Coordinates of C-alpha atoms and ligand atoms in Angstrom, one line a residue:
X47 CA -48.0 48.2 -5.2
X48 CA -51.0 50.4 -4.7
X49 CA -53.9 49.0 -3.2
X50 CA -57.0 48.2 -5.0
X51 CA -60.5 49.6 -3.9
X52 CA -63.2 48.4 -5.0
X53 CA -66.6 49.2 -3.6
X54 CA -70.2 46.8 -4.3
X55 CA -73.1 49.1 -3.6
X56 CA -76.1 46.6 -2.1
X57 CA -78.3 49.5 -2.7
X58 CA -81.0 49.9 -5.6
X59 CA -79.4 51.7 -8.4
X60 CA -80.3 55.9 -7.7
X61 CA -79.7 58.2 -10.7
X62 CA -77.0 60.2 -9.0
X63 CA -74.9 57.1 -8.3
X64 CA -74.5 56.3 -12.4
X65 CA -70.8 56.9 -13.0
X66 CA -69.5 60.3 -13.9
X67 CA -67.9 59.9 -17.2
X68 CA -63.9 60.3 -17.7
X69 CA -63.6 58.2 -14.2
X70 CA -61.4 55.7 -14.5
X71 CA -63.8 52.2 -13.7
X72 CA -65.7 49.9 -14.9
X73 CA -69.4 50.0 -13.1
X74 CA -71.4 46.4 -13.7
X75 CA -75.0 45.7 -12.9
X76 CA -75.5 41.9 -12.0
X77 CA -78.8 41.3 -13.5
X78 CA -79.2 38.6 -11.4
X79 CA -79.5 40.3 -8.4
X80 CA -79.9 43.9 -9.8
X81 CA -76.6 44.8 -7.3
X82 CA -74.1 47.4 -9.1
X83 CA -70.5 47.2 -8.3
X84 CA -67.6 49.6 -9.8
X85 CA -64.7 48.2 -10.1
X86 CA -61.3 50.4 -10.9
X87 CA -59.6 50.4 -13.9
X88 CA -56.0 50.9 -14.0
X89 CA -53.5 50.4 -16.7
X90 CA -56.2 49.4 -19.5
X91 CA -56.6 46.4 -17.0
X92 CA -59.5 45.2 -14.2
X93 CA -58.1 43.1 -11.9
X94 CA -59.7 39.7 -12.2
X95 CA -60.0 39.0 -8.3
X96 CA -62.7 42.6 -8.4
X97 CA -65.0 40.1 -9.9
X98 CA -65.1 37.5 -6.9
X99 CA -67.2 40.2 -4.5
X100 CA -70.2 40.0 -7.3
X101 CA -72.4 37.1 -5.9
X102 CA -75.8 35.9 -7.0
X103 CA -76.0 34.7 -3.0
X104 CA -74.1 34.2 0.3
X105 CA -72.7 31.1 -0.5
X106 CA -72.0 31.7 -4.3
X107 CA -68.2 31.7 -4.8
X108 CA -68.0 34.9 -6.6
X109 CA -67.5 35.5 -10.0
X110 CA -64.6 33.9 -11.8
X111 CA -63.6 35.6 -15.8
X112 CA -63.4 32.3 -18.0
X113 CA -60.3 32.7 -20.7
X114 CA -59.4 29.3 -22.1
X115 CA -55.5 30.3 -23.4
X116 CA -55.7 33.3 -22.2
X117 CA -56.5 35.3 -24.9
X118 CA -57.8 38.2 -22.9
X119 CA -55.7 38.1 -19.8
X120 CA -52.7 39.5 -18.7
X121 CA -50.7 37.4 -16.2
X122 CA -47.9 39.9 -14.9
X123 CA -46.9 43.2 -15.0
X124 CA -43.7 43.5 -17.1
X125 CA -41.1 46.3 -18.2
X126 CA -39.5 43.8 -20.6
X127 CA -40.7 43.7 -23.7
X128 CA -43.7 45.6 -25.0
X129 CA -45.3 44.2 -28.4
X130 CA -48.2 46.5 -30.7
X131 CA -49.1 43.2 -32.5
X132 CA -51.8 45.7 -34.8
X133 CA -48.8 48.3 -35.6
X134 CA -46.0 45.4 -35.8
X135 CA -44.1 46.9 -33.1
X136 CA -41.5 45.1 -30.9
X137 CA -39.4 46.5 -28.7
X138 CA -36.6 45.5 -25.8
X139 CA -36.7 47.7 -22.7
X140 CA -38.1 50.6 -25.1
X141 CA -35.5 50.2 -27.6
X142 CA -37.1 49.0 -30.9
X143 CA -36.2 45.3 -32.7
X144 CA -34.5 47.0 -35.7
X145 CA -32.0 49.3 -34.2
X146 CA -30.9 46.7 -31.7
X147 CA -30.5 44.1 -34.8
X148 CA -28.9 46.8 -36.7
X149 CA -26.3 48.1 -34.1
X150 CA -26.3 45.4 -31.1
X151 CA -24.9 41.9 -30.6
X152 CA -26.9 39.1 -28.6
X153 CA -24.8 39.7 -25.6
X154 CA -25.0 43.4 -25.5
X155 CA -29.1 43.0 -26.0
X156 CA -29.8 39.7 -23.4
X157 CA -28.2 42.5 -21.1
X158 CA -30.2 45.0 -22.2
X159 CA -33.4 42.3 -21.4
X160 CA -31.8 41.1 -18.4
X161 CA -30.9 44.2 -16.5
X162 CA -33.2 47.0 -18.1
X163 CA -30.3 49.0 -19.6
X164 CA -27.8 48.6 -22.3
X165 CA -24.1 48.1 -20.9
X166 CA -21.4 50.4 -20.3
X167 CA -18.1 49.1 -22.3
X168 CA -16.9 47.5 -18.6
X169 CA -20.1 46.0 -17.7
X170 CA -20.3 44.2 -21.4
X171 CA -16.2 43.0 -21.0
X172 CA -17.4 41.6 -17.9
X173 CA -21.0 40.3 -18.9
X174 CA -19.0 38.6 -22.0
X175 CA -15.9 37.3 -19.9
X176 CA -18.5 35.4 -17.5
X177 CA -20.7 33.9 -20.1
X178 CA -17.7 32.9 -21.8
X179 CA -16.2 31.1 -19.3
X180 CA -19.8 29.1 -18.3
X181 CA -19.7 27.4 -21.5
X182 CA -18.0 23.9 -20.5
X183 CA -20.3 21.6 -19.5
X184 CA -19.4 18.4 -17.2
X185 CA -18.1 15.5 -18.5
X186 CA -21.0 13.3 -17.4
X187 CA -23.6 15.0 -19.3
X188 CA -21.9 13.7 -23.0
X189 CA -22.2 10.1 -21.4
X190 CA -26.7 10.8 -21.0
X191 CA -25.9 11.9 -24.7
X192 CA -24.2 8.9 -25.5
X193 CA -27.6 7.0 -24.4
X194 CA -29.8 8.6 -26.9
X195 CA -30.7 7.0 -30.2
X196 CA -28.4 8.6 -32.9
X197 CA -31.6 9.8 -34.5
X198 CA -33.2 11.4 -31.4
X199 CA -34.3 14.5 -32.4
X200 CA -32.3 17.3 -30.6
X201 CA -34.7 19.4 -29.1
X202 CA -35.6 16.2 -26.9
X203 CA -31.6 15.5 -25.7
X204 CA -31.9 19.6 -25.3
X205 CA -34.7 19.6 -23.0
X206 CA -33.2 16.5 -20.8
X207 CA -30.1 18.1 -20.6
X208 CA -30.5 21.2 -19.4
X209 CA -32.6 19.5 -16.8
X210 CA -29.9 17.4 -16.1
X211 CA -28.0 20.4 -15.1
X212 CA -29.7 21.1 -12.1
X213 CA -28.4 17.8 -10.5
X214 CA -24.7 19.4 -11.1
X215 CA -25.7 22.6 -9.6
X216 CA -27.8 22.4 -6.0
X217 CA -26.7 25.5 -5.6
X218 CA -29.6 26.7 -8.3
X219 CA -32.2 25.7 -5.6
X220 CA -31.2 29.5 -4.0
X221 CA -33.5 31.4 -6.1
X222 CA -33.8 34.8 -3.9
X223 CA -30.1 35.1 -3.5
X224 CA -29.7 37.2 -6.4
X225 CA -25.4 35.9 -6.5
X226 CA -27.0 32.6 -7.6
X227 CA -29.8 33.9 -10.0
X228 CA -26.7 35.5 -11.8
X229 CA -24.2 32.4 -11.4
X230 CA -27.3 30.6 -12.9
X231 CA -27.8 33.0 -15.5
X232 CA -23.6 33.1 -16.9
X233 CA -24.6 28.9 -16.7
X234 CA -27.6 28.7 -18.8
X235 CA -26.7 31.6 -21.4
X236 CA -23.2 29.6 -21.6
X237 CA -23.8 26.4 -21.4
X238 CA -27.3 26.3 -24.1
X239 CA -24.9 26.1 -27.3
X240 CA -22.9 24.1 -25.6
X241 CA -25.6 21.0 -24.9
X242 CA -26.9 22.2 -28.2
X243 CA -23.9 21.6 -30.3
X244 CA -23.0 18.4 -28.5
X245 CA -26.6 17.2 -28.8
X246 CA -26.1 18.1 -33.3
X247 CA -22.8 16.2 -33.0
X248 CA -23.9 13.6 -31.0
X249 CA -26.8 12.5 -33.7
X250 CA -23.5 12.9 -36.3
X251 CA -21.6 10.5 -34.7
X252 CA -19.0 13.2 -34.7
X253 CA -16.4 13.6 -31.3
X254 CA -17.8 16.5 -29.7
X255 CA -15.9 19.8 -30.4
X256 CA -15.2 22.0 -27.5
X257 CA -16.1 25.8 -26.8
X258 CA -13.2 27.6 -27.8
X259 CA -13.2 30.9 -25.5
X260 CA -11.5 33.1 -27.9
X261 CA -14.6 33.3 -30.3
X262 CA -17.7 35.5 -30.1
X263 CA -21.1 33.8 -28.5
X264 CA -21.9 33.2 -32.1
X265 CA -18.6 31.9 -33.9
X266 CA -18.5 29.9 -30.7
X267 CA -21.4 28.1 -31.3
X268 CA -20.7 27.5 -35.0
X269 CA -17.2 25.9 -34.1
X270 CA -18.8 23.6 -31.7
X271 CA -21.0 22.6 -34.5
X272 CA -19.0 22.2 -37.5
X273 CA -15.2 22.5 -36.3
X274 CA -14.3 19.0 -38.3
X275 CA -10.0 19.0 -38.1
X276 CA -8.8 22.5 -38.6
X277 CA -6.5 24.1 -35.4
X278 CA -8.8 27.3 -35.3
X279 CA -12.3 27.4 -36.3
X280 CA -12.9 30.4 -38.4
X281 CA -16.6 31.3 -39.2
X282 CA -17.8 33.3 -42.2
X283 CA -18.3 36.6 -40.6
X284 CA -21.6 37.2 -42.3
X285 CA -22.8 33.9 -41.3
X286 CA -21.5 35.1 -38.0
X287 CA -23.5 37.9 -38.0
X288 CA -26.3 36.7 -39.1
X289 CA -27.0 34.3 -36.8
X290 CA -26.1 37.0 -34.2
X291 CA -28.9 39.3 -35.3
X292 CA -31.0 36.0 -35.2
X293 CA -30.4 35.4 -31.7
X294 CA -31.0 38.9 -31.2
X295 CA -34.5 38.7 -32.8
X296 CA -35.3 35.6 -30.4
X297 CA -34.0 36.6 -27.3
X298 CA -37.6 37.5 -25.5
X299 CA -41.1 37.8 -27.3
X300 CA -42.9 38.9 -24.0
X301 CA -46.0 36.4 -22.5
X302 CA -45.6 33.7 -25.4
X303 CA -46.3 29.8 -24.4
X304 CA -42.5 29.2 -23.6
X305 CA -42.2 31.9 -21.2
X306 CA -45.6 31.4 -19.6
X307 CA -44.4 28.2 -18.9
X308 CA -40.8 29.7 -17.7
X309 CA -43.0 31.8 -15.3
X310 CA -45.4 29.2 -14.5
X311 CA -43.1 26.6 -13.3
X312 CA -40.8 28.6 -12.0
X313 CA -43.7 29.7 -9.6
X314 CA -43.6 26.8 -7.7
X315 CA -39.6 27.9 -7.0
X316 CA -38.1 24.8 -8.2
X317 CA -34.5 25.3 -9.9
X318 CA -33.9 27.7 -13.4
X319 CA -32.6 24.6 -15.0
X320 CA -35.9 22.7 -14.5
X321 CA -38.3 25.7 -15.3
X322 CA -36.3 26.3 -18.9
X323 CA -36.2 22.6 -19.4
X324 CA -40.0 23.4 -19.5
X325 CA -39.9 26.4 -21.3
X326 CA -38.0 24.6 -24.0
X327 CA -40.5 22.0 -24.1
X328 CA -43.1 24.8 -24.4
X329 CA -41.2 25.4 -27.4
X330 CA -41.0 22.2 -29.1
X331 CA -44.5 22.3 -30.7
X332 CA -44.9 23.0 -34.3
X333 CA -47.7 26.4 -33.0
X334 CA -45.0 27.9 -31.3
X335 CA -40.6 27.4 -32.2
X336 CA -41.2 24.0 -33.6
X337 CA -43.0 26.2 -36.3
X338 CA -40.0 27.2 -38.7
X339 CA -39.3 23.1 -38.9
X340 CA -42.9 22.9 -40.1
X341 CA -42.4 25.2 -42.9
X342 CA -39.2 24.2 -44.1
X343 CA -41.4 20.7 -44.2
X344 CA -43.8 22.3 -45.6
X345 CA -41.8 24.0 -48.7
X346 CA -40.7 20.6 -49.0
X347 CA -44.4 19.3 -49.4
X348 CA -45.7 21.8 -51.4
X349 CA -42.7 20.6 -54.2
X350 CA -42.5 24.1 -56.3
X351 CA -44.1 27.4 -57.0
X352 CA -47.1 25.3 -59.4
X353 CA -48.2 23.7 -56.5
X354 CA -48.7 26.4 -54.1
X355 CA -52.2 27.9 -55.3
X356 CA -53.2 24.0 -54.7
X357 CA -51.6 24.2 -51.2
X358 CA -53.3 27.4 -50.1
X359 CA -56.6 26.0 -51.7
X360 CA -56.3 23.4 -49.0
X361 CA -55.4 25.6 -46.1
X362 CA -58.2 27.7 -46.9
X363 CA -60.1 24.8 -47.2
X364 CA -59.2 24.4 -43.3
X365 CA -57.6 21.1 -43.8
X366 CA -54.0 22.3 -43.1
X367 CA -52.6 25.3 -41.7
X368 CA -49.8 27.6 -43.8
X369 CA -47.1 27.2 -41.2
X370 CA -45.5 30.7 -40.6
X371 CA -48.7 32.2 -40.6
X372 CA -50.9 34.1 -38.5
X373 CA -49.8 34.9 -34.6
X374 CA -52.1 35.8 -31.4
X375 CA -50.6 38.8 -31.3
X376 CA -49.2 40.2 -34.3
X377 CA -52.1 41.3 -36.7
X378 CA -49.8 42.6 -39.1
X379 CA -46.2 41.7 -40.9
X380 CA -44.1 40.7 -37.5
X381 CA -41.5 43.0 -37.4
X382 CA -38.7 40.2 -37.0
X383 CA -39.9 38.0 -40.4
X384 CA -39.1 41.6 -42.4
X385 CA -35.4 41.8 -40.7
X386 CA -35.0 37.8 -41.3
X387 CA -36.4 38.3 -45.3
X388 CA -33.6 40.5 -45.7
X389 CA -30.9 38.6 -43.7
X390 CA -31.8 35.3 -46.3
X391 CA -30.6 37.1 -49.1
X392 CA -27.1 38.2 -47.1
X393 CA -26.4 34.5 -46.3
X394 CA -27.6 33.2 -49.9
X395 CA -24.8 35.8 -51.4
X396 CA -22.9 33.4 -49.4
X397 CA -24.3 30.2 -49.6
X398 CA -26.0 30.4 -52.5
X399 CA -29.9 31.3 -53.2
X400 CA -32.3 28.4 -51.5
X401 CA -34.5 27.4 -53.9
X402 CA -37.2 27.1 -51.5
X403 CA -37.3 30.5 -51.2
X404 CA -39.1 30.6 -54.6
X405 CA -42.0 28.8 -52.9
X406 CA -41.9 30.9 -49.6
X407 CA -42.2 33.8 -51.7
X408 CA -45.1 32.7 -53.6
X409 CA -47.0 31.6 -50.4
X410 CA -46.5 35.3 -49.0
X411 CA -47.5 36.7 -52.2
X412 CA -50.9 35.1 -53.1
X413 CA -51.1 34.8 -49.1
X414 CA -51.2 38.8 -48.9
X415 CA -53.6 39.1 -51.7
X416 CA -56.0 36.9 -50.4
X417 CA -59.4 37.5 -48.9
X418 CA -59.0 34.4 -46.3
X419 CA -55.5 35.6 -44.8
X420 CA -56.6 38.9 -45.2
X421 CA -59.7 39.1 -43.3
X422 CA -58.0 36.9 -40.6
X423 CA -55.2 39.3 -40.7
X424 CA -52.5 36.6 -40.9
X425 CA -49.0 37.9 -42.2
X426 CA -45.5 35.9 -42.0
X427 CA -44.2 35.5 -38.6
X428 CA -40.5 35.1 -37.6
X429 CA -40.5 31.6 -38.4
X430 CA -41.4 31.7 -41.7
X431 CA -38.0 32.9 -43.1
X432 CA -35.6 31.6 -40.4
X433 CA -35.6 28.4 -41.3
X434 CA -34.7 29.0 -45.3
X435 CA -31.5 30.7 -43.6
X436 CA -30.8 27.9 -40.7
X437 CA -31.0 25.6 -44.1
X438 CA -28.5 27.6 -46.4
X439 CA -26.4 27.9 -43.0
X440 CA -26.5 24.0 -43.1
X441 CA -28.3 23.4 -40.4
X442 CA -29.9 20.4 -40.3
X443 CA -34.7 21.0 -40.0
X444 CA -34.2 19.5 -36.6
X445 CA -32.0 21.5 -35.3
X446 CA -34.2 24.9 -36.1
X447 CA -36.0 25.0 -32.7
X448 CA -32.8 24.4 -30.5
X449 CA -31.5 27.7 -32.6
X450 CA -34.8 29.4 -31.1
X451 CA -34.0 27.9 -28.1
X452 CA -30.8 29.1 -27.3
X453 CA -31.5 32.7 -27.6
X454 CA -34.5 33.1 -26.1
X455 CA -33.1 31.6 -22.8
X456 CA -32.0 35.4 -21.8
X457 CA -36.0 36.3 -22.4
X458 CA -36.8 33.2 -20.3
X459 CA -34.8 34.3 -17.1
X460 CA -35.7 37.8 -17.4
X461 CA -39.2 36.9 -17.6
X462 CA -38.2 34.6 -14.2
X463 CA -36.3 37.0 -12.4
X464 CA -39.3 39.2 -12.9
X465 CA -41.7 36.7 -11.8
X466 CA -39.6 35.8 -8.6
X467 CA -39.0 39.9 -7.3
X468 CA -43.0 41.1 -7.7
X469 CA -44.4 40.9 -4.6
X470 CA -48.2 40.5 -6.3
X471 CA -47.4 36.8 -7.7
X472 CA -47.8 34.0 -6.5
X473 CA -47.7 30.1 -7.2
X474 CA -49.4 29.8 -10.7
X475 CA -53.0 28.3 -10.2
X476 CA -55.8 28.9 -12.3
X477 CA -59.1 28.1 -11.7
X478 CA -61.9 25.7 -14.0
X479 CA -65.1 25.3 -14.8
X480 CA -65.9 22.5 -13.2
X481 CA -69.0 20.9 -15.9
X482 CA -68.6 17.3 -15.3
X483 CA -70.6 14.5 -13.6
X484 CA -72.0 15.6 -9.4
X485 CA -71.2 13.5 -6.8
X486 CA -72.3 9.7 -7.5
X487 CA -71.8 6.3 -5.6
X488 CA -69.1 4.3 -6.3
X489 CA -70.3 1.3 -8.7
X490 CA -68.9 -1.8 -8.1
X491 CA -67.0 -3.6 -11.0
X492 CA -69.9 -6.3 -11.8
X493 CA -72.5 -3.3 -12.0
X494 CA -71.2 -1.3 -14.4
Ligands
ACO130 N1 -53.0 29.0 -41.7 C1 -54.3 29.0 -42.0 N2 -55.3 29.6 -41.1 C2 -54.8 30.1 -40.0 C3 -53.5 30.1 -39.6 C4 -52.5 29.6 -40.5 N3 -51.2 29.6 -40.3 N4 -53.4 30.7 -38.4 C5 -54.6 31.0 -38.0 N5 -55.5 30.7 -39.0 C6 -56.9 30.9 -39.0 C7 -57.6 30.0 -38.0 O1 -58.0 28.8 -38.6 C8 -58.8 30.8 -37.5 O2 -59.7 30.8 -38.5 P1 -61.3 30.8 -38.2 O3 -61.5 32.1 -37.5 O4 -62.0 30.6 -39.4 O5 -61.5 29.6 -37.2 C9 -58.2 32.2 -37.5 O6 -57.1 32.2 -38.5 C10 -57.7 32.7 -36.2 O7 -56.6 31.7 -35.8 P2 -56.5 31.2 -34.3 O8 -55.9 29.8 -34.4 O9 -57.7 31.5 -33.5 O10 -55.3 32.1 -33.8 P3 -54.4 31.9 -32.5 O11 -54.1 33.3 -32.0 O12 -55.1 31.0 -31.6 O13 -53.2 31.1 -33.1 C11 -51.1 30.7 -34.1 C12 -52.0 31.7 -33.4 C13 -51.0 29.4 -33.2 C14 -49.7 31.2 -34.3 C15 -51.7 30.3 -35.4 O14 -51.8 31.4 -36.3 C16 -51.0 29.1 -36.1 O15 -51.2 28.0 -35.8 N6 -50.0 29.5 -37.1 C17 -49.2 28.5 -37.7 C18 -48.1 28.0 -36.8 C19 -47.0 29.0 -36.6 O16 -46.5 29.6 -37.6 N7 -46.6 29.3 -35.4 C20 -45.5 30.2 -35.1 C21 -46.0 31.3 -34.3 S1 -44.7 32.5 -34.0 C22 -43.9 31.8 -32.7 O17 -44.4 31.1 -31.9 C23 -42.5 32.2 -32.6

């Protein structure tokens, strides 16, 4: 990595030393001590530590940038995935979202994320044939199932799980031995529908079904799910495919919540299993994957299409949000909710049309149109239609997250493995703002 320079000029500002333009820095007076400073600019980016040489006096810290979410601050530098939120670009590794839905599979494209290039016919036989034969889980992990509440939701018996996993594999611990970043890779990648499926069955009451190693990643996962008594499971192949182009859509969505967490825990170097047990968590919330539950609740609230000018009345109102809406980066239609549109109406030819689509559709309509949404700039995001197709699919509203879940786990190790090999990062530690109380005596019980 190329060393930064930055240089703080003590000196009164002098005519000649204002910056030439077309140089590539950013020069800053402090006003407070009337000190200049130019600090480089590289990649679009300053570098936040350039800001700790600017002092008001010897024993001032140095200036800190203050970015509560981090809505202005980049974390890392990846080659992952790059994101034009204003054009509604996404793209893998440089190859864009549609063609990889259109031509890939999920396999062939959490490759593509994990390794930076798309496979050669022997490298995807043998990606496949590993992940394939990661996807038993031990025995003892269906008796912690056992121990949940049959209504637990499964998001909650997914998270514990795959934390669980890290008890069964100490090996995991070896994170800069590259053998057992990809042994733990085959594991997570195999093993998510896995504690998925047995986590659905288990709040079924229904004997868990096994992987059956024959199947796709996909048909695999719907056999574990619904397999009831015939020999061979056979899924509908555009249900098949659908969910496959799904998973391909969720598989990495670049410095989101879920994978800042992913990176942030894994910064300490504790296991993979415990850092995506975190990211899944991360995911849980109704802002970020929990968000395509909340719409299919919401369609459910808002009853029919005469009720939604009422609904949006109160969103704009400010007294609820229109789930599926809006996105820190995306300021225009998110690519992925125009691929998943289209994929509802292949799996309604199937399933039959959901009639909450009626009401989706409305929202987006009047939603477009109006002057609230539009001067935010909010447009459907991938969850708004996912979860109308999880439904037709039969999926149970609690089980939408876990489908984000599993997907996006190749995003969350890539994002890892990236995290762990650059040399610039370190444990993740932000700093505050420290504006509570200064030092004070201790008051004793009977004097406060
Ligand atoms: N409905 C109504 N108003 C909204 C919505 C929404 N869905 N989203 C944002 N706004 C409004 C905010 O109230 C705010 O208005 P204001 O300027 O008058 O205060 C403005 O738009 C900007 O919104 P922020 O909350 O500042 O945007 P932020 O980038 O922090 O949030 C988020 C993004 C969390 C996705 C937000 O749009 C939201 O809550 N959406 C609904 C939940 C959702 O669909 N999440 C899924 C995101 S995609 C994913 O994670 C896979």
């Amino acid at each position: 990595m190329e060393a930064q320079k930055v240089t703080a000029s003590n000196a009164a500002p002098a005519p000649e030393q204002s910056p030439t333009p077309g140089r590539d820095s950013l020069s800053i007076t402090d006003n407070r001590t009337g000190k200049k400073y130019e600090i480089p600019i590289k990649n679009n980016t300053i570098r936040a530590l350039d800001l700790r040489q600017i002092k008001s006096n010897d024993k001032d810290f140095g200036l800190i940038s203050y970015d509560p979410a981090f809505t202005n601050t980049a974390s890392c530098e990846s080659r992952i995935t790059y994101i034009d939120g204003d054009a509604g670009i996404l793209r893998y590794r440089g190859y864009p979202i549609e063609e990889l839905a259109e031509k890939s599979t999920y396999l062939e494209t959490a490759y593509l994320i994990l390794y930076g290039e798309l496979p050669t016919r022997d490298q995807l036989n043998d990606w496949q044939y590993h992940i394939t034969h990661h996807t038993f889980i031990h025995e003892s992990i269906k008796k912690f199932l056992d121990g949940f509440h049959y209504d637990a939701h499964p998001m909650g018996m997914l998270i514990s799980t795959v934390a669980a996993l890290s008890t069964f594999y100490p090996d995991a611990k070896d994170i800069f031995n590259p053998e057992s970043r990809k042994k733990q890779t085959y594991r997570l990648i195999g093993k998510m529908p896995t504690l998925s499926a047995f986590a659905y069955r288990h709040s079924l009451g229904m004997p868990f079904a096994y992987p059956d190693n024959e199947l796709t990643y996909g048909a695999n996962f719907l056999n574990m799910l619904f397999r009831t008594t015939e020999l061979k499971y056979r899924a509908n192949p555009t249900l098949e495919r659908a969910l496959d182009i799904l998973f391909i859509l969720h598989a990495d969505h670049e410095q989101n919540c879920s994978s800042t967490a992913m990176r942030a825990v894994g910064s300490s170097h504790v296991d993979p299993y415990s850092a995506i047990a975190a990211a899944t968590a991360a995911l849980y919330g109704p802002l970020h994957g929990g968000a395509n539950e909340a719409v299919l609740r919401m369609l459910y609230e808002i009853g029919s299409v005469a009720k939604v000018p009422e609904y949006i009345k109160s969103v704009k109102a400010g007294e609820r949000l229109l789930m599926g809406f809006g996105h820190r980066v995306y300021k225009n239609y998110d690519p992925r909710a125009r691929i998943c549109k289209h994929i509802a109406y292949e799996v309604f030819d199937v399933m039959g049309r959901n009639p909450m689509i009626d009401i989706a559709l409305e929202c987006e309509r009047i939603a477009l149109e109006d002057d609230y949404f539009v001067k935010r700039r909010l447009y459907p995001n991938v969850d708004f239609y996912t979860g109308l197709i999880y439904q037709s699919m039969g999926f149970p509203v609690t089980m939408f997250p876990v489908l984000f879940a599993i997907p996006r786990t190749s995003g969350w190790i890539a994002q890892w493995d990236e995290m762990l090999l650059d040399p610039e990062q370190k444990i993740s530690r932000p700093r505050q703002v420290y504006l509570g109380a200064d030092k004070r005596p201790y008051l004793p019980i009977e004097q406060r």
